[in-house]
PDB file of C-alpha atoms in Angstrom:
ATOM      1  CA  UNK A1397      -5.673 -66.141  -5.464  1.00 44.00           C
ATOM      2  CA  UNK A1398      -4.635 -64.822  -8.824  1.00 44.00           C
ATOM      3  CA  UNK A1399      -7.962 -65.538 -10.376  1.00 44.00           C
ATOM      4  CA  UNK A1400      -9.621 -62.962  -7.824  1.00 44.00           C
ATOM      5  CA  UNK A1401      -6.867 -60.447  -7.953  1.00 44.00           C
ATOM      6  CA  UNK A1402      -7.364 -60.574 -12.156  1.00 42.00           C
ATOM      7  CA  UNK A1403     -10.572 -58.782 -12.607  1.00 43.00           C
ATOM      8  CA  UNK A1404     -10.073 -55.565 -10.241  1.00 43.00           C
ATOM      9  CA  UNK A1405      -7.046 -55.411 -11.762  1.00 41.00           C
ATOM     10  CA  UNK A1406      -8.249 -55.463 -15.123  1.00 44.00           C
ATOM     11  CA  UNK A1407     -10.513 -52.634 -14.453  1.00 44.00           C
ATOM     12  CA  UNK A1408      -7.592 -50.664 -12.433  1.00 44.00           C
ATOM     13  CA  UNK A1409      -6.225 -50.718 -16.089  1.00 46.00           C
ATOM     14  CA  UNK A1410      -9.105 -50.134 -18.284  1.00 49.00           C
ATOM     15  CA  UNK A1411      -9.578 -46.171 -19.074  1.00 50.00           C
ATOM     16  CA  UNK A1412     -12.235 -44.348 -17.338  1.00 50.00           C
ATOM     17  CA  UNK A1413     -15.365 -43.462 -19.717  1.00 49.00           C
ATOM     18  CA  UNK A1414     -15.773 -39.662 -20.573  1.00 52.00           C
ATOM     19  CA  UNK A1415     -18.943 -38.831 -18.466  1.00 57.00           C
ATOM     20  CA  UNK A1416     -21.826 -38.386 -20.581  1.00 61.00           C
ATOM     21  CA  UNK A1417     -22.972 -34.799 -21.489  1.00 76.00           C
ATOM     22  CA  UNK A1418     -26.253 -33.678 -19.776  1.00 80.00           C
ATOM     23  CA  UNK A1419     -28.979 -33.254 -22.228  1.00 86.00           C
ATOM     24  CA  UNK A1420     -30.630 -29.344 -22.484  1.00 85.00           C
ATOM     25  CA  UNK A1421     -33.458 -30.534 -20.106  1.00 84.00           C
ATOM     26  CA  UNK A1422     -30.749 -31.847 -17.197  1.00 83.00           C
ATOM     27  CA  UNK A1423     -28.780 -28.544 -17.848  1.00 83.00           C
ATOM     28  CA  UNK A1424     -31.736 -26.369 -17.601  1.00 84.00           C
ATOM     29  CA  UNK A1425     -32.655 -28.347 -14.431  1.00 82.00           C
ATOM     30  CA  UNK A1426     -29.416 -27.627 -13.023  1.00 82.00           C
ATOM     31  CA  UNK A1427     -29.340 -23.836 -13.324  1.00 84.00           C
ATOM     32  CA  UNK A1428     -32.719 -23.729 -11.690  1.00 84.00           C
ATOM     33  CA  UNK A1429     -31.388 -25.821  -9.172  1.00 82.00           C
ATOM     34  CA  UNK A1430     -28.449 -23.469  -8.422  1.00 82.00           C
ATOM     35  CA  UNK A1431     -30.735 -20.214  -8.141  1.00 82.00           C
ATOM     36  CA  UNK A1432     -33.069 -22.247  -6.028  1.00 81.00           C
ATOM     37  CA  UNK A1433     -30.250 -22.727  -3.380  1.00 80.00           C
ATOM     38  CA  UNK A1434     -29.044 -19.180  -3.587  1.00 77.00           C
ATOM     39  CA  UNK A1435     -32.614 -17.243  -3.324  1.00 81.00           C
ATOM     40  CA  UNK A1436     -33.370 -19.768  -0.212  1.00 83.00           C
ATOM     41  CA  UNK A1437     -29.564 -19.434   1.303  1.00 82.00           C
ATOM     42  CA  UNK A1438     -28.350 -15.847   0.161  1.00 79.00           C
ATOM     43  CA  UNK A1439     -25.465 -16.081   2.947  1.00 82.00           C
ATOM     44  CA  UNK A1440     -23.886 -17.817   0.521  1.00 75.00           C
ATOM     45  CA  UNK A1441     -22.853 -15.191  -1.727  1.00 70.00           C
ATOM     46  CA  UNK A1442     -21.645 -13.399   1.126  1.00 71.00           C
ATOM     47  CA  UNK A1443     -19.305 -16.154   1.906  1.00 71.00           C
ATOM     48  CA  UNK A1444     -18.206 -16.856  -1.340  1.00 67.00           C
ATOM     49  CA  UNK A1445     -17.050 -12.803  -1.576  1.00 68.00           C
ATOM     50  CA  UNK A1446     -15.733 -12.585   1.409  1.00 65.00           C
ATOM     51  CA  UNK A1447     -13.265 -15.714   0.778  1.00 64.00           C
ATOM     52  CA  UNK A1448     -12.582 -14.168  -3.104  1.00 60.00           C
ATOM     53  CA  UNK A1449     -11.905 -10.712  -1.089  1.00 54.00           C
ATOM     54  CA  UNK A1450      -9.694 -12.639   1.096  1.00 58.00           C
ATOM     55  CA  UNK A1451      -7.784 -14.600  -1.071  1.00 58.00           C
ATOM     56  CA  UNK A1452      -7.194 -11.802  -3.266  1.00 54.00           C
ATOM     57  CA  UNK A1453      -6.260  -9.910  -0.281  1.00 56.00           C
ATOM     58  CA  UNK A1454      -3.563 -12.396   0.767  1.00 55.00           C
ATOM     59  CA  UNK A1455      -2.162 -12.731  -2.798  1.00 60.00           C
ATOM     60  CA  UNK A1456      -1.660  -8.937  -2.869  1.00 63.00           C
ATOM     61  CA  UNK A1457       0.209  -9.149  -0.030  1.00 68.00           C
ATOM     62  CA  UNK A1458       2.717 -11.889  -1.294  1.00 71.00           C
ATOM     63  CA  UNK A1459       3.271  -9.362  -4.388  1.00 73.00           C
ATOM     64  CA  UNK A1460       4.059  -6.565  -1.820  1.00 76.00           C
ATOM     65  CA  UNK A1461       6.655  -8.605   0.752  1.00 85.00           C
ATOM     66  CA  UNK A1462       8.064 -10.213  -2.829  1.00 89.00           C
ATOM     67  CA  UNK A1463       8.821  -6.052  -4.009  1.00 88.00           C
ATOM     68  CA  UNK A1464       9.449  -4.999  -0.710  1.00 89.00           C
ATOM     69  CA  UNK A1465      12.179  -7.693  -0.427  1.00 92.00           C
ATOM     70  CA  UNK A1466      13.731  -6.776  -4.064  1.00 93.00           C
ATOM     71  CA  UNK A1467      13.082  -2.482  -3.019  1.00 93.00           C
ATOM     72  CA  UNK A1468      14.780  -2.737  -0.048  1.00 94.00           C
ATOM     73  CA  UNK A1469      17.529  -0.348  -0.518  1.00 95.00           C
ATOM     74  CA  UNK A1470      15.586   2.175  -2.108  1.00 95.00           C
ATOM     75  CA  UNK A1471      12.462   2.083   0.051  1.00 96.00           C
ATOM     76  CA  UNK A1472      14.268   2.679   3.525  1.00 96.00           C
ATOM     77  CA  UNK A1473      18.200   3.575   2.559  1.00 96.00           C
ATOM     78  CA  UNK A1474      17.401   6.357   0.024  1.00 96.00           C
ATOM     79  CA  UNK A1475      19.241   9.195   0.849  1.00 96.00           C
ATOM     80  CA  UNK A1476      17.304  11.366  -1.206  1.00 97.00           C
ATOM     81  CA  UNK A1477      14.326  10.195   0.714  1.00 98.00           C
ATOM     82  CA  UNK A1478      13.436  12.526   4.162  1.00 98.00           C
ATOM     83  CA  UNK A1479      13.321  10.209   7.265  1.00 97.00           C
ATOM     84  CA  UNK A1480      11.812  11.394  10.606  1.00 97.00           C
ATOM     85  CA  UNK A1481      11.703   9.757  14.004  1.00 96.00           C
ATOM     86  CA  UNK A1482      14.179   7.137  15.528  1.00 96.00           C
ATOM     87  CA  UNK A1483      17.462   7.418  14.481  1.00 94.00           C
ATOM     88  CA  UNK A1484      18.411   3.338  15.160  1.00 95.00           C
ATOM     89  CA  UNK A1485      14.478   2.514  14.894  1.00 97.00           C
ATOM     90  CA  UNK A1486      13.111  -0.841  15.989  1.00 97.00           C
ATOM     91  CA  UNK A1487      10.972  -0.224  12.810  1.00 97.00           C
ATOM     92  CA  UNK A1488      10.574   1.891   9.484  1.00 97.00           C
ATOM     93  CA  UNK A1489       7.352   2.683   8.034  1.00 98.00           C
ATOM     94  CA  UNK A1490       7.360   3.696   4.261  1.00 98.00           C
ATOM     95  CA  UNK A1491       4.910   7.111   3.183  1.00 98.00           C
ATOM     96  CA  UNK A1492       3.751   7.882   0.081  1.00 98.00           C
ATOM     97  CA  UNK A1493       2.236  11.379   0.529  1.00 97.00           C
ATOM     98  CA  UNK A1494       1.116  14.218  -1.740  1.00 97.00           C
ATOM     99  CA  UNK A1495       0.544  18.327  -0.603  1.00 97.00           C
ATOM    100  CA  UNK A1496      -2.322  18.256  -2.303  1.00 97.00           C
ATOM    101  CA  UNK A1497      -4.166  15.193  -0.586  1.00 96.00           C
ATOM    102  CA  UNK A1498      -6.380  16.370   1.837  1.00 95.00           C
ATOM    103  CA  UNK A1499      -6.796  12.662   2.837  1.00 96.00           C
ATOM    104  CA  UNK A1500      -3.092  13.001   3.563  1.00 97.00           C
ATOM    105  CA  UNK A1501      -3.116  16.228   5.733  1.00 96.00           C
ATOM    106  CA  UNK A1502      -5.919  14.658   7.525  1.00 95.00           C
ATOM    107  CA  UNK A1503      -3.859  11.362   8.415  1.00 97.00           C
ATOM    108  CA  UNK A1504      -0.687  13.311   9.073  1.00 96.00           C
ATOM    109  CA  UNK A1505      -1.988  14.095  12.049  1.00 96.00           C
ATOM    110  CA  UNK A1506      -2.123  10.063  13.257  1.00 97.00           C
ATOM    111  CA  UNK A1507       1.428   9.574  11.879  1.00 97.00           C
ATOM    112  CA  UNK A1508       2.447  12.461  14.194  1.00 96.00           C
ATOM    113  CA  UNK A1509       0.554  10.781  16.747  1.00 97.00           C
ATOM    114  CA  UNK A1510       1.883   7.413  16.516  1.00 97.00           C
ATOM    115  CA  UNK A1511       5.652   8.562  16.729  1.00 96.00           C
ATOM    116  CA  UNK A1512       5.769   9.858  19.950  1.00 97.00           C
ATOM    117  CA  UNK A1513       3.781   7.039  21.325  1.00 97.00           C
ATOM    118  CA  UNK A1514       6.215   5.139  19.429  1.00 97.00           C
ATOM    119  CA  UNK A1515       9.641   6.810  19.441  1.00 97.00           C
ATOM    120  CA  UNK A1516      11.478   3.685  18.408  1.00 97.00           C
ATOM    121  CA  UNK A1517      10.422   3.777  14.811  1.00 98.00           C
ATOM    122  CA  UNK A1518      11.156   6.032  12.003  1.00 98.00           C
ATOM    123  CA  UNK A1519       8.706   6.953   9.062  1.00 98.00           C
ATOM    124  CA  UNK A1520      10.443   6.978   4.940  1.00 98.00           C
ATOM    125  CA  UNK A1521       8.373   9.966   3.684  1.00 98.00           C
ATOM    126  CA  UNK A1522       8.130   9.502  -0.345  1.00 98.00           C
ATOM    127  CA  UNK A1523       6.126  12.160  -1.803  1.00 97.00           C
ATOM    128  CA  UNK A1524       3.922  11.305  -5.116  1.00 97.00           C
ATOM    129  CA  UNK A1525       2.615  13.903  -6.892  1.00 94.00           C
ATOM    130  CA  UNK A1526      -0.593  12.640  -8.179  1.00 91.00           C
ATOM    131  CA  UNK A1527      -2.924  15.106  -7.809  1.00 87.00           C
ATOM    132  CA  UNK A1528      -1.867  18.934  -9.650  1.00 88.00           C
ATOM    133  CA  UNK A1529       0.970  20.296 -10.854  1.00 93.00           C
ATOM    134  CA  UNK A1530       1.915  22.089  -7.505  1.00 96.00           C
ATOM    135  CA  UNK A1531       1.588  18.577  -6.197  1.00 96.00           C
ATOM    136  CA  UNK A1532       5.457  17.636  -8.182  1.00 97.00           C
ATOM    137  CA  UNK A1533       6.537  21.478  -7.416  1.00 96.00           C
ATOM    138  CA  UNK A1534       5.738  21.416  -3.947  1.00 97.00           C
ATOM    139  CA  UNK A1535       7.530  17.612  -3.625  1.00 97.00           C
ATOM    140  CA  UNK A1536      10.725  19.178  -5.279  1.00 97.00           C
ATOM    141  CA  UNK A1537      10.825  21.820  -3.147  1.00 97.00           C
ATOM    142  CA  UNK A1538      10.560  19.702   0.159  1.00 98.00           C
ATOM    143  CA  UNK A1539      13.051  17.156  -1.008  1.00 98.00           C
ATOM    144  CA  UNK A1540      15.807  20.183  -2.484  1.00 98.00           C
ATOM    145  CA  UNK A1541      15.172  20.930   0.875  1.00 98.00           C
ATOM    146  CA  UNK A1542      15.914  17.656   2.873  1.00 98.00           C
ATOM    147  CA  UNK A1543      19.016  17.218   0.242  1.00 97.00           C
ATOM    148  CA  UNK A1544      20.740  20.660   0.900  1.00 96.00           C
ATOM    149  CA  UNK A1545      19.077  22.129   4.507  1.00 96.00           C
ATOM    150  CA  UNK A1546      18.234  18.674   6.400  1.00 97.00           C
ATOM    151  CA  UNK A1547      17.318  20.420   9.615  1.00 96.00           C
ATOM    152  CA  UNK A1548      14.959  22.413   7.744  1.00 97.00           C
ATOM    153  CA  UNK A1549      12.760  19.550   6.139  1.00 97.00           C
ATOM    154  CA  UNK A1550      10.071  18.566   8.996  1.00 97.00           C
ATOM    155  CA  UNK A1551       8.988  22.441   9.248  1.00 96.00           C
ATOM    156  CA  UNK A1552       8.455  23.284   5.763  1.00 97.00           C
ATOM    157  CA  UNK A1553       6.828  19.705   5.485  1.00 98.00           C
ATOM    158  CA  UNK A1554       4.530  20.525   7.986  1.00 97.00           C
ATOM    159  CA  UNK A1555       3.821  24.047   6.639  1.00 97.00           C
ATOM    160  CA  UNK A1556       3.082  22.801   3.772  1.00 97.00           C
ATOM    161  CA  UNK A1557       0.434  19.851   4.556  1.00 97.00           C
ATOM    162  CA  UNK A1558      -0.923  22.443   7.415  1.00 95.00           C
ATOM    163  CA  UNK A1559      -2.336  24.756   3.866  1.00 94.00           C
ATOM    164  CA  UNK A1560      -6.258  23.226   2.797  1.00 91.00           C
ATOM    165  CA  UNK A1561      -6.806  22.843  -0.413  1.00 91.00           C
ATOM    166  CA  UNK A1562      -4.714  22.499  -3.083  1.00 95.00           C
ATOM    167  CA  UNK A1563      -1.209  24.680  -2.942  1.00 96.00           C
ATOM    168  CA  UNK A1564      -0.674  27.165  -6.200  1.00 95.00           C
ATOM    169  CA  UNK A1565       2.660  29.125  -6.193  1.00 94.00           C
ATOM    170  CA  UNK A1566       1.676  32.029  -3.877  1.00 96.00           C
ATOM    171  CA  UNK A1567       1.272  29.207  -1.418  1.00 96.00           C
ATOM    172  CA  UNK A1568       4.482  27.615  -1.969  1.00 96.00           C
ATOM    173  CA  UNK A1569       6.286  30.830  -1.975  1.00 95.00           C
ATOM    174  CA  UNK A1570       4.692  31.614   1.672  1.00 96.00           C
ATOM    175  CA  UNK A1571       5.741  28.551   3.268  1.00 96.00           C
ATOM    176  CA  UNK A1572       9.071  28.622   2.087  1.00 95.00           C
ATOM    177  CA  UNK A1573       8.705  32.755   3.206  1.00 95.00           C
ATOM    178  CA  UNK A1574       7.441  31.428   7.128  1.00 95.00           C
ATOM    179  CA  UNK A1575       9.675  28.937   7.416  1.00 96.00           C
ATOM    180  CA  UNK A1576      13.028  30.920   6.687  1.00 95.00           C
ATOM    181  CA  UNK A1577      13.930  28.451   4.071  1.00 95.00           C
ATOM    182  CA  UNK A1578      16.067  30.350   1.037  1.00 92.00           C
ATOM    183  CA  UNK A1579      15.668  28.292  -2.206  1.00 89.00           C
ATOM    184  CA  UNK A1580      16.169  28.882  -5.455  1.00 84.00           C
ATOM    185  CA  UNK A1581      15.154  26.390  -7.699  1.00 91.00           C
ATOM    186  CA  UNK A1582      14.699  22.507  -6.799  1.00 95.00           C
ATOM    187  CA  UNK A1583      17.306  20.052  -7.410  1.00 96.00           C
ATOM    188  CA  UNK A1584      17.509  17.630 -10.066  1.00 96.00           C
ATOM    189  CA  UNK A1585      18.075  15.049  -7.456  1.00 97.00           C
ATOM    190  CA  UNK A1586      15.048  15.664  -6.240  1.00 97.00           C
ATOM    191  CA  UNK A1587      13.380  15.023  -9.669  1.00 97.00           C
ATOM    192  CA  UNK A1588      15.040  11.834  -9.858  1.00 97.00           C
ATOM    193  CA  UNK A1589      13.708  10.719  -6.426  1.00 98.00           C
ATOM    194  CA  UNK A1590       9.905  11.533  -7.312  1.00 97.00           C
ATOM    195  CA  UNK A1591      10.636   9.262 -10.547  1.00 97.00           C
ATOM    196  CA  UNK A1592      12.000   6.150  -8.094  1.00 97.00           C
ATOM    197  CA  UNK A1593       9.236   7.103  -5.616  1.00 97.00           C
ATOM    198  CA  UNK A1594       6.564   6.687  -8.768  1.00 96.00           C
ATOM    199  CA  UNK A1595       7.900   3.756  -9.765  1.00 95.00           C
ATOM    200  CA  UNK A1596       7.877   2.047  -6.095  1.00 95.00           C
ATOM    201  CA  UNK A1597       4.617   3.240  -6.059  1.00 94.00           C
ATOM    202  CA  UNK A1598       3.596   1.465  -9.363  1.00 92.00           C
ATOM    203  CA  UNK A1599       5.429  -1.973  -8.181  1.00 92.00           C
ATOM    204  CA  UNK A1600       3.913  -1.865  -5.080  1.00 92.00           C
ATOM    205  CA  UNK A1601       0.528  -1.714  -6.165  1.00 90.00           C
ATOM    206  CA  UNK A1602      -0.471   2.333  -4.478  1.00 92.00           C
ATOM    207  CA  UNK A1603      -3.174   3.732  -6.483  1.00 89.00           C
ATOM    208  CA  UNK A1604      -3.403   6.846  -4.114  1.00 93.00           C
ATOM    209  CA  UNK A1605      -2.184   8.900  -1.047  1.00 96.00           C
ATOM    210  CA  UNK A1606      -1.892   8.626   1.896  1.00 97.00           C
ATOM    211  CA  UNK A1607      -0.275   4.805   1.886  1.00 97.00           C
ATOM    212  CA  UNK A1608       1.888   3.485   4.343  1.00 97.00           C
ATOM    213  CA  UNK A1609       4.093   0.255   4.301  1.00 97.00           C
ATOM    214  CA  UNK A1610       3.911  -1.126   7.831  1.00 96.00           C
ATOM    215  CA  UNK A1611       6.595  -4.123   7.758  1.00 93.00           C
ATOM    216  CA  UNK A1612       4.592  -5.748   4.942  1.00 90.00           C
ATOM    217  CA  UNK A1613       1.819  -4.262   5.050  1.00 92.00           C
ATOM    218  CA  UNK A1614       0.507  -2.319   2.606  1.00 93.00           C
ATOM    219  CA  UNK A1615      -1.916   0.372   4.440  1.00 95.00           C
ATOM    220  CA  UNK A1616      -4.447   1.989   1.589  1.00 94.00           C
ATOM    221  CA  UNK A1617      -5.908   5.636   2.259  1.00 95.00           C
ATOM    222  CA  UNK A1618      -6.099   7.595   5.788  1.00 96.00           C
ATOM    223  CA  UNK A1619      -7.571   4.628   7.385  1.00 97.00           C
ATOM    224  CA  UNK A1620      -8.306   5.138  11.669  1.00 97.00           C
ATOM    225  CA  UNK A1621      -5.543   5.361  14.036  1.00 97.00           C
ATOM    226  CA  UNK A1622      -6.086   2.482  15.887  1.00 97.00           C
ATOM    227  CA  UNK A1623      -5.789   0.672  12.742  1.00 97.00           C
ATOM    228  CA  UNK A1624      -2.191   1.952  11.715  1.00 97.00           C
ATOM    229  CA  UNK A1625      -1.621   1.110  15.128  1.00 98.00           C
ATOM    230  CA  UNK A1626      -2.446  -2.382  15.460  1.00 97.00           C
ATOM    231  CA  UNK A1627      -0.234  -2.747  12.437  1.00 96.00           C
ATOM    232  CA  UNK A1628       2.483  -1.506  13.752  1.00 97.00           C
ATOM    233  CA  UNK A1629       1.815  -3.527  17.240  1.00 97.00           C
ATOM    234  CA  UNK A1630       2.246  -6.077  14.781  1.00 96.00           C
ATOM    235  CA  UNK A1631       5.481  -5.576  12.753  1.00 95.00           C
ATOM    236  CA  UNK A1632       7.186  -4.630  16.277  1.00 96.00           C
ATOM    237  CA  UNK A1633       6.267  -8.380  17.843  1.00 94.00           C
ATOM    238  CA  UNK A1634       7.451  -9.702  14.437  1.00 91.00           C
ATOM    239  CA  UNK A1635      10.567  -8.416  14.456  1.00 85.00           C
ATOM    240  CA  UNK A1636      11.185  -9.507  18.253  1.00 79.00           C
TER     241      UNK A1636
END
């Protein structure tokens, strides 16, 4: 019995030989076979691309979840960030927007529709001045109104969003006048909030507006309402 086991044990103990390198002719033939396979089965490329996209999306989602956990208080409980909707929400969204963003202005209607359909949801608004100098000016004014006259914030926000195209000084002044808000200048705190928003956006991988954080999912762009609603439903179910 011992002799019969000796040879297999000796074989297992021997180091594995390195595979011999392919010859140039073999390498050329392998490349040719790969090319033929892909030409005859183009769906392979689509499947590979789809798998890659899913893996990349999952990795990005993991990063977002980590950043949400790390920055939870400044995302959801920052006193300098306007909050609308439910006072005791079952779910709070974080909405990055820009008063000069044409896509944000279109998406605003979907945010309003969502708030009416889901009164148990709240939205924290994080202005990001990405597009022009007046993006910063209008954002700071809106944040200052939230800080000093919170009851007037929503009507100014809606007025600023109603303007087609980019704001200028005249349109910003008109928004203040039409809403009956008197404001001498933006507060220093408003600039601190803007800087915080920019840092958060960078950490969360936000590259443009609108961008909406729903649970641990970052929704980029002005997606269809059905996609936004599905994300909200999923996040609400996850909290039950």
